[in-house]
Structure formats: C-alpha cells, structure tokens
Short mmCIF file of C-alpha atoms in Angstrom, two decimals:
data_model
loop_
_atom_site.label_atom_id
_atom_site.label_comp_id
_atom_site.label_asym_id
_atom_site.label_seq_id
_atom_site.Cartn_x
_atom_site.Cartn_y
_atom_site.Cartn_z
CA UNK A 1333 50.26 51.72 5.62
CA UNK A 1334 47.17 49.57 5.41
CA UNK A 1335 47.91 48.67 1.89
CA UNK A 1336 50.83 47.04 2.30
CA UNK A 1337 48.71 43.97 3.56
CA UNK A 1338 46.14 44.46 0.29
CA UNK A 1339 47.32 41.48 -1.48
CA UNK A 1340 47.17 38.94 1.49
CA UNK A 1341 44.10 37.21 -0.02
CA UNK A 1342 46.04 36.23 -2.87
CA UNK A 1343 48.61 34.60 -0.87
CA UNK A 1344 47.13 31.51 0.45
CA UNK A 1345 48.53 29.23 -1.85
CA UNK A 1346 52.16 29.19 -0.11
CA UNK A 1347 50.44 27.73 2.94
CA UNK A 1348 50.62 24.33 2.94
CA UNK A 1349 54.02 24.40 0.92
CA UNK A 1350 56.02 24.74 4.32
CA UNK A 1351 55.84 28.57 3.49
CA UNK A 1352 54.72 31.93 5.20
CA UNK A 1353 54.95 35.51 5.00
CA UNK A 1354 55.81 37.75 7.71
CA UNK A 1355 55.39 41.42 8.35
CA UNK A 1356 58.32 42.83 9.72
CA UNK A 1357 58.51 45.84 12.49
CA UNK A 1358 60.15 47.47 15.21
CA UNK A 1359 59.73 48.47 18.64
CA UNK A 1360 61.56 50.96 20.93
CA UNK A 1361 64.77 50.18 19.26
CA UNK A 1362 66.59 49.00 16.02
CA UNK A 1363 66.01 45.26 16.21
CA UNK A 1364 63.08 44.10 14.05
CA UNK A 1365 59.90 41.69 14.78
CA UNK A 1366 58.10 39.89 12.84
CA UNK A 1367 54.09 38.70 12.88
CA UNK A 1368 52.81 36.46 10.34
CA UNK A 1369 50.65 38.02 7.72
CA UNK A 1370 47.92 35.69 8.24
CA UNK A 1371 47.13 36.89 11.60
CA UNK A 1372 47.25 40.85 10.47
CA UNK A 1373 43.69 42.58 9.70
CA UNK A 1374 45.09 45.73 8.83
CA UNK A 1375 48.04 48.47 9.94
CA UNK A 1376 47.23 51.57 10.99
CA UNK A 1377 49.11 55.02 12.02
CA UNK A 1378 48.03 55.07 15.93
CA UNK A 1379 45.03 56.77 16.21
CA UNK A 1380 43.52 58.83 19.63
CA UNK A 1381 43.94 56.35 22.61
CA UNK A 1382 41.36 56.62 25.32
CA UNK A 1383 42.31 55.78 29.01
CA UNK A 1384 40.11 52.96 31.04
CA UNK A 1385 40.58 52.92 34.51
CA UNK A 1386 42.32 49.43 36.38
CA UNK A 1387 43.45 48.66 32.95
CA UNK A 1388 46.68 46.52 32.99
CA UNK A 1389 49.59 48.80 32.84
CA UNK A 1390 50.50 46.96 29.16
CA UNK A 1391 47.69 48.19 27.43
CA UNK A 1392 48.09 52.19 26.84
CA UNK A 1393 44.60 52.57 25.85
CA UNK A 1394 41.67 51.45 23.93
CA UNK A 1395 40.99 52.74 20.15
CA UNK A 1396 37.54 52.78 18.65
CA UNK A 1397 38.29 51.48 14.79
CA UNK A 1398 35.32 50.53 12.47
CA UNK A 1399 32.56 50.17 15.31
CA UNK A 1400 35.06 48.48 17.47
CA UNK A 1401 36.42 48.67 21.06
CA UNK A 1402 39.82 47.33 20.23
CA UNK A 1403 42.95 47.14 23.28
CA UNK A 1404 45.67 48.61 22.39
CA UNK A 1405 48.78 47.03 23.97
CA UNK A 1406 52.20 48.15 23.83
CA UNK A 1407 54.92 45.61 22.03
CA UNK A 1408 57.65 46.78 23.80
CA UNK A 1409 56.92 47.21 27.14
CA UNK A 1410 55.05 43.61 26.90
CA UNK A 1411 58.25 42.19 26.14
CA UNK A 1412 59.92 43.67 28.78
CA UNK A 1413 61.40 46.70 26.38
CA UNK A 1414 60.59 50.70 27.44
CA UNK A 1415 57.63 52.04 26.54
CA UNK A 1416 57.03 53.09 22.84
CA UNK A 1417 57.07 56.92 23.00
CA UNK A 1418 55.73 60.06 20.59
CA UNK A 1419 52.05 56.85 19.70
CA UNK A 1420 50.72 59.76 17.57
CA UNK A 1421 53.54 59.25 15.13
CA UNK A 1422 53.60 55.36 15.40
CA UNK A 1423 51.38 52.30 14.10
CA UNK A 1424 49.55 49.71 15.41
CA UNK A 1425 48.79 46.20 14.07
CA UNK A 1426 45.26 45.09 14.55
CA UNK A 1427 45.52 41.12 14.67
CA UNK A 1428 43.42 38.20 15.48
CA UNK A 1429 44.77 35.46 18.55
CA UNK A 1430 42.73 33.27 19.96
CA UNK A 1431 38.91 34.29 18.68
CA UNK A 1432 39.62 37.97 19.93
CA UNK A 1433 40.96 40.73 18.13
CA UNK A 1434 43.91 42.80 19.47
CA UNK A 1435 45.92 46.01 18.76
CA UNK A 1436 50.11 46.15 19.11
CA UNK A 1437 51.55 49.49 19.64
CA UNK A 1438 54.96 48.95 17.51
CA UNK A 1439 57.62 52.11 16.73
CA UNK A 1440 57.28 51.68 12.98
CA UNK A 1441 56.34 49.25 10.11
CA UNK A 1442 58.98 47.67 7.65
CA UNK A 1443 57.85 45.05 4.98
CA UNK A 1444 56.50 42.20 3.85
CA UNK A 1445 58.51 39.14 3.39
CA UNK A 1446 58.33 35.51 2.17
CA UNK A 1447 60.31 32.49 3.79
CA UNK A 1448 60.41 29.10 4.50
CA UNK A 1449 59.23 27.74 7.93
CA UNK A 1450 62.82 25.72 7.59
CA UNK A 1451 64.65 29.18 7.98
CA UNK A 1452 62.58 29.67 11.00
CA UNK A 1453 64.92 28.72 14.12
CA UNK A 1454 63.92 27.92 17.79
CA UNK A 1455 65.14 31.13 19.65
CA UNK A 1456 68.44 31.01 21.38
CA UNK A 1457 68.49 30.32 24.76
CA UNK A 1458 70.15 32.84 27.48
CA UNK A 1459 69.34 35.90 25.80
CA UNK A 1460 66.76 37.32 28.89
CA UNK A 1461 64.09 37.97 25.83
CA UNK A 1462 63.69 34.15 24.85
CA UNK A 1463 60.83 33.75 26.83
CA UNK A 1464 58.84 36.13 24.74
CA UNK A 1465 60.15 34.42 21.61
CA UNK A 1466 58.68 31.34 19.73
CA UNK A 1467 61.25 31.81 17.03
CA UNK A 1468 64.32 33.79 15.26
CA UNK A 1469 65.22 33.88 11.43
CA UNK A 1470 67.81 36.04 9.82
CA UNK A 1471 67.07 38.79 6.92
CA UNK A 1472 69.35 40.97 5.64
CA UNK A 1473 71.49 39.68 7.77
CA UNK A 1474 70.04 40.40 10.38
CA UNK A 1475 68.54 38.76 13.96
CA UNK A 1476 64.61 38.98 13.18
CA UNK A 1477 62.73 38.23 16.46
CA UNK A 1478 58.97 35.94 16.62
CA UNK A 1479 56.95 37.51 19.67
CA UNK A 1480 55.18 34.45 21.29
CA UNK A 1481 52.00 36.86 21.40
CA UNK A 1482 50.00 33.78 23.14
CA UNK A 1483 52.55 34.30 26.53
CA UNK A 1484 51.89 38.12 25.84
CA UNK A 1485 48.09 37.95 25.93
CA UNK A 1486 48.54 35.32 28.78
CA UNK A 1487 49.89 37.27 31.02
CA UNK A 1488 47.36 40.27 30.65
CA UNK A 1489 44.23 38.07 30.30
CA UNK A 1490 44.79 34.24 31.73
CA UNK A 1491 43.57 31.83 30.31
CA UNK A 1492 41.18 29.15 31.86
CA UNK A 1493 42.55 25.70 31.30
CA UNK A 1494 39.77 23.63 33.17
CA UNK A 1495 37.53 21.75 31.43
CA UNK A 1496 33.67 21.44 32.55
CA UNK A 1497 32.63 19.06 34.91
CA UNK A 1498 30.41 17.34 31.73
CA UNK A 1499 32.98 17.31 29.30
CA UNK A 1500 35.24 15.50 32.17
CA UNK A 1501 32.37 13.44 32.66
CA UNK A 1502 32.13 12.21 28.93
CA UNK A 1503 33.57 8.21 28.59
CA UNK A 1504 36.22 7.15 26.91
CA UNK A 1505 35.95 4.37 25.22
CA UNK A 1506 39.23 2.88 24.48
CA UNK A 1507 42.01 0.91 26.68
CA UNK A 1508 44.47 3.69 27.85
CA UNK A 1509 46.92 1.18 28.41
CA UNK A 1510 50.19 1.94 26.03
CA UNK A 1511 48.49 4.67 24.75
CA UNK A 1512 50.34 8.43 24.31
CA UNK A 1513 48.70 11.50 22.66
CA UNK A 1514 51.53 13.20 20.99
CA UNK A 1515 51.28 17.63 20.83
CA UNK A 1516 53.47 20.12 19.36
CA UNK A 1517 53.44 24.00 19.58
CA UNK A 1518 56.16 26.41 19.09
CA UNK A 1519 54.88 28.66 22.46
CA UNK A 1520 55.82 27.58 25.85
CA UNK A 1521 52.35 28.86 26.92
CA UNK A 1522 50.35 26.93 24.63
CA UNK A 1523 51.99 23.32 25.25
CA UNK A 1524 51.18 24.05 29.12
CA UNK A 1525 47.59 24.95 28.32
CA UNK A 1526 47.03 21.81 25.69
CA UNK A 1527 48.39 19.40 28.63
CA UNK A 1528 46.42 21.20 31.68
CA UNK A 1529 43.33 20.41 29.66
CA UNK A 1530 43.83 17.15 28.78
CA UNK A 1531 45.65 16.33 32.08
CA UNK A 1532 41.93 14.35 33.58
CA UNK A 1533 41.99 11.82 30.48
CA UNK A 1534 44.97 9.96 32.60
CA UNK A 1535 46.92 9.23 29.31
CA UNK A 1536 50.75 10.10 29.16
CA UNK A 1537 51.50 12.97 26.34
CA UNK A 1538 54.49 13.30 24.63
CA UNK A 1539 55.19 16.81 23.79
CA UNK A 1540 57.50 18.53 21.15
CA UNK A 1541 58.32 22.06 20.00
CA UNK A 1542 57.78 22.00 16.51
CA UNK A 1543 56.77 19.63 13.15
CA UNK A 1544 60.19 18.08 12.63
CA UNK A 1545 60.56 16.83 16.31
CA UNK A 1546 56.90 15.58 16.30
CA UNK A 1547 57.59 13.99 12.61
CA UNK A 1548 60.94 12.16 13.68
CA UNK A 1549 59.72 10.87 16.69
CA UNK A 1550 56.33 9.72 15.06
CA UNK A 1551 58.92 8.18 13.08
CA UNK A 1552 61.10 6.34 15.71
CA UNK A 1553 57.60 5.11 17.04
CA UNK A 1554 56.95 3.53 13.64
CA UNK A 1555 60.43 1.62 13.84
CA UNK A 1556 59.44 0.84 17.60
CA UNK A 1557 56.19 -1.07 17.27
CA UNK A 1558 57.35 -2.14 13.64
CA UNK A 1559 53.98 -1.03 11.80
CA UNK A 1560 51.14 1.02 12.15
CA UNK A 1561 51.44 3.77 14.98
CA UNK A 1562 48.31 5.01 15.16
CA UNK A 1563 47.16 1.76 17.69
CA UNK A 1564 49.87 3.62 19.88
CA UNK A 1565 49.23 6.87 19.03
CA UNK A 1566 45.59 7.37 17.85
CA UNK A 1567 45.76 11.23 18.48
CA UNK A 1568 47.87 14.20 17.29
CA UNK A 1569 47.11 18.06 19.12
CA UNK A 1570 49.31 20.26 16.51
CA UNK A 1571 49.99 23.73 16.59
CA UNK A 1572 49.98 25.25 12.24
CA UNK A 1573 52.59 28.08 12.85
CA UNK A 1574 55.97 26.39 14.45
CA UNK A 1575 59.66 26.83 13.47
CA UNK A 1576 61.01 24.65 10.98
CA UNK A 1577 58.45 22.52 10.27
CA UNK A 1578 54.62 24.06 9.93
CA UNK A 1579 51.39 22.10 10.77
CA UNK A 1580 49.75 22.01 7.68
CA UNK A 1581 53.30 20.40 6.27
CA UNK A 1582 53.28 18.18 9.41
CA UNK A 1583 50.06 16.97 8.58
CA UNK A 1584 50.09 16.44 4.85
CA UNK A 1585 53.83 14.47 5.85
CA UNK A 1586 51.61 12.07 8.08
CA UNK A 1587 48.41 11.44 5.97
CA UNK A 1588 51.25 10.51 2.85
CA UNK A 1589 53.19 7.76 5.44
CA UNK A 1590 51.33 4.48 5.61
CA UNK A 1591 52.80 3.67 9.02
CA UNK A 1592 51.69 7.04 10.48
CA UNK A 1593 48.04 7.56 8.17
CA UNK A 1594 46.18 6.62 10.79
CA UNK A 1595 46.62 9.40 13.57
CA UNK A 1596 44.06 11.07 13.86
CA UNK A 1597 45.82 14.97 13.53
CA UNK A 1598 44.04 17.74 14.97
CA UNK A 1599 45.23 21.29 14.09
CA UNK A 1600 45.01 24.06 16.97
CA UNK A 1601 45.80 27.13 16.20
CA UNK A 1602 45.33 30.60 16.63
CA UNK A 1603 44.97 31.00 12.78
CA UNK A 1604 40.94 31.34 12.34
CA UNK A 1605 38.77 31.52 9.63
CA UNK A 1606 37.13 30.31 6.25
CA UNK A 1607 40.79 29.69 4.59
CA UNK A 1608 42.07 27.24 7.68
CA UNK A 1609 39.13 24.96 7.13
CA UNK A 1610 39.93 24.66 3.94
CA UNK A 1611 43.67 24.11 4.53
CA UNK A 1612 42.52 21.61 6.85
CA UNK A 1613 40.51 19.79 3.93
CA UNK A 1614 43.74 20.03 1.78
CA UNK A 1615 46.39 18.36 3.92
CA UNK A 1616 43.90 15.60 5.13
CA UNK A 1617 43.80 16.63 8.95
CA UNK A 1618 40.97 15.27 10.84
CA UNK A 1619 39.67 18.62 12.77
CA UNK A 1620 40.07 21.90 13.01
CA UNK A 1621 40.06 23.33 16.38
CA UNK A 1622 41.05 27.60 16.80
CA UNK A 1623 42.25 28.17 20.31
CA UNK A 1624 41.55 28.08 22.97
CA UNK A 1625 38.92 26.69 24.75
CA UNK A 1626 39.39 23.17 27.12
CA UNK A 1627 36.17 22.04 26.35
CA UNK A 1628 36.67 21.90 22.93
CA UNK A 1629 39.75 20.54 22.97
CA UNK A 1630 39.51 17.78 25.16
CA UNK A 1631 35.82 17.18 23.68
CA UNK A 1632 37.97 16.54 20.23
CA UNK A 1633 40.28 14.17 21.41
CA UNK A 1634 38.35 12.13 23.23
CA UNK A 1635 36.05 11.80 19.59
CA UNK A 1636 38.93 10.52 18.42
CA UNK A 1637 40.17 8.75 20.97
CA UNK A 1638 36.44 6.60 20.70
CA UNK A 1639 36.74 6.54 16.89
CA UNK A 1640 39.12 4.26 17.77
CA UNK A 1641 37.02 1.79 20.17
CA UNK A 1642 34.35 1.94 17.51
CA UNK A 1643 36.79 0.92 15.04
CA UNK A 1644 38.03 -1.82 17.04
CA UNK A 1645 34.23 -2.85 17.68
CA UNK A 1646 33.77 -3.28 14.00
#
C-alpha cells in the first residue's frame, strides 16, 4: 500500500495552480475521507500496537516504524464514529501536522485523486460531524468528507496559545489606529489559536474561512479606502490548504493586484518542509511560518507590522 504514494515527489507542480491531490479512505463504515497527499509519509497495513498506560482513550497504541515511537490514533472513534475493529487487517496513515508526526488508524485505503480546491466545499452545517470537518467535495458521486485533523490533535494534545512574556514585550512600531490584520483558515481550531496569540497586539482582526472570502473582502477594502490597502491592512496570517480558494493561489492573486501588493502575506500552515519554502518563493509571500507556535507567529507579524513604520520613516 505504501506505493501508492511513490510518485508524490513528482507532483508538486499542481500546487500553486489552485490544485491538490487527496488520498481517499474509510473508517468504520462506507463513507470515504480524504487527507491531502502532501501531508502523507507513507501507508502502511497496521502493524503490532503496544499499550502505554494513561494514554488518551483515542490513541489505541503506539507503533515503533523506522526507529520511531509513532501514536497511533484511531480515525473513527476521534470523530466521534465506533472504534475501528479486526487493526491487524487495517492501515494506518503516517502524516505530518504541526512539526510532529502522527499515525491514523483508518478501515481501509482507496485512491489517489486530483481536484481543484474550487470543488472543495465548506462542510454543511447540522450534520452532528461538521465540527470534525474543514471541508466536503463529491467523487463518484459521492459525499467525500475533510477531517479537520488540527481539532483532532487538539483535543488529545492542547495546544498552548500564549505567547512569552519577551515576545509580548517586543514594540511595535506603527500607529494601530485604523489598522486590521486580516487571517483565514479552513479549521475552526486554527482561526481561534491565530487570534489567542495575537490577541496582546490590541489590533482588531478580521477573520475568514477560506481564500475567496479573504480575496473579496481584501477587495471591498480596496474600493473602501479607494487605493492601496496595505496602509489599512499591512498584514495577512493565511492558512495554504482551505476550501475553494488555496493559500498559495490566495497569495499569488494578491502579489498580481496593485491595490492589494503591498500586504505583507504570511503563510501558516501545517504543510512543512523544503517544497513549501519554495512555494513560498514562487507565489511572492513574505514568510513562511509551519504551525504552531505563538511566539513565532506573533514574532512575524509584528516584523511586519514595523516594516511598515520603517517604511514610513524613510
């Protein structure tokens, strides 16, 4: 099963094109899942689980793969499904979120497939399950369901959104008055995470789910203040993988609008590695941050935020 993911390296170039690939699989039942390829290290048929005591009742073991302790958590259960039963006979997708690597239990393994984020749909609300989804698509027909892994891993390991007394320390350089830092991520989780860490720099944030809504309203700003936005708007915080609209496509939209140019757009994403930062270099955005840590984070934007007063200066 591990080869089905053996020509992933020679699929970069659809990113940045408003493009991904995701690998599709099932849980407990008959619906299928999907996880984008990017974030997959390998599939494997479940190997031996051992037990660790006062271990959170989601994760059904640990498995020792390739000189690693890896946690093996269970899909289905996590998203409020049964347990996945008869693991010797199953698989388990070893994935990267977040700078730490993870295993998900999953009932079997379908394909590979390529779409565009713009047949990516925010999930539909009322369903009981759409608070473990950051997005639905159809194949085949089909209702194909995007785990928000980020509220997932949340929920077993919390994340820390505080920032360091010395990063909350560092000045800021520029007038806050009329000022907004505009963010946009798919997960529920994330966006509350992004604004509890940049809650201390007392400027307003105006938040949105996806690239569109953060590209039309970046927009209507534009039309607003009837030029340049980026006196108004001087940072961006922007998610890469979100429903209709990616970041990379969000970015490279900006950078190519005279009125918007000058926002200073800083990808955060779970998406790690060599390949982002180049990504990054290709659409024009101005950092590259992989989640999550607050320091970081706020550390970037207030850079930015003084690129600004230096420019000003000048």
């Amino acid at each position: 099963m591990a080869s089905i993911l053996d020509s992933v390296n020679q699929r970069t170039q659809m990113v940045g094109q408003n493009r991904l690939e995701l690998l599709l699989f099932k849980l407990a039942g008959k619906q299928r899942f999907g996880i984008n390829v990017f974030k997959v290290r390998e599939v494997l048929p479940c190997p031996k689980l051992t037990a660790m005591p006062h271990r959170n009742r989601l994760v059904r073991g640990v498995a020792h793969i390739r000189g690693q302790a890896i946690s093996i958590i269970d899909l289905s259960m996590a998203t409020g499904g049964p347990e996945i039963t008869d693991i010797q006979n199953r698989f388990i997708i070893i994935a990267e979120y977040n700078r730490t690597v993870q295993g998900f239990l999953v009932g079997g393994v379908d394909r590979i497939i390529n779409i565009n984020w713009e047949e990516i749909l925010p999930p539909p609300k009322g369903t009981g399950r759409d608070a473990y989804l950051t997005a639905v698509t159809e194949i085949d027909k089909e209702l194909v369901e995007i785990i928000d892994v980020e509220r997932i891993l949340a929920d077993i390991t919390p994340v820390n959104t505080d920032i360091s007394e010395e990063v909350a320390n560092q000045p800021i350089n520029v007038a806050k008055e009329n000022l907004t830092i505009l963010i946009t991520d798919d997960s529920a989780v994330a966006r509350g995470q992004i604004k509890r860490a940049l809650q201390s720099l007392e400027i307003p944030m105006e938040i949105k789910k996806n690239g569109k809504e953060a590209l039309d309203w970046l927009k209507e700003k534009a039309q607003e203040v009837d030029g340049d936005v980026h006196p108004h708007v001087p940072v961006l915080v922007s998610d890469v993988e979100m429903p209709v609209m990616d970041g990379y496509t969000l970015t490279a939209e900006i950078k190519a609008d005279p009125k918007l140019a000058g926002v200073h757009v800083i990808l955060h994403t779970s998406l790690s590695g060599v390949f982002n930062q180049a990504m990054v270099k290709k659409v024009g955005a101005d950092d590259f941050i992989a989640k999550f840590h607050p320091d970081e984070l706020a550390t970037a934007v207030k850079k930015w935020l003084n690129a600004e007063a230096d420019v000003n200066i000048e």
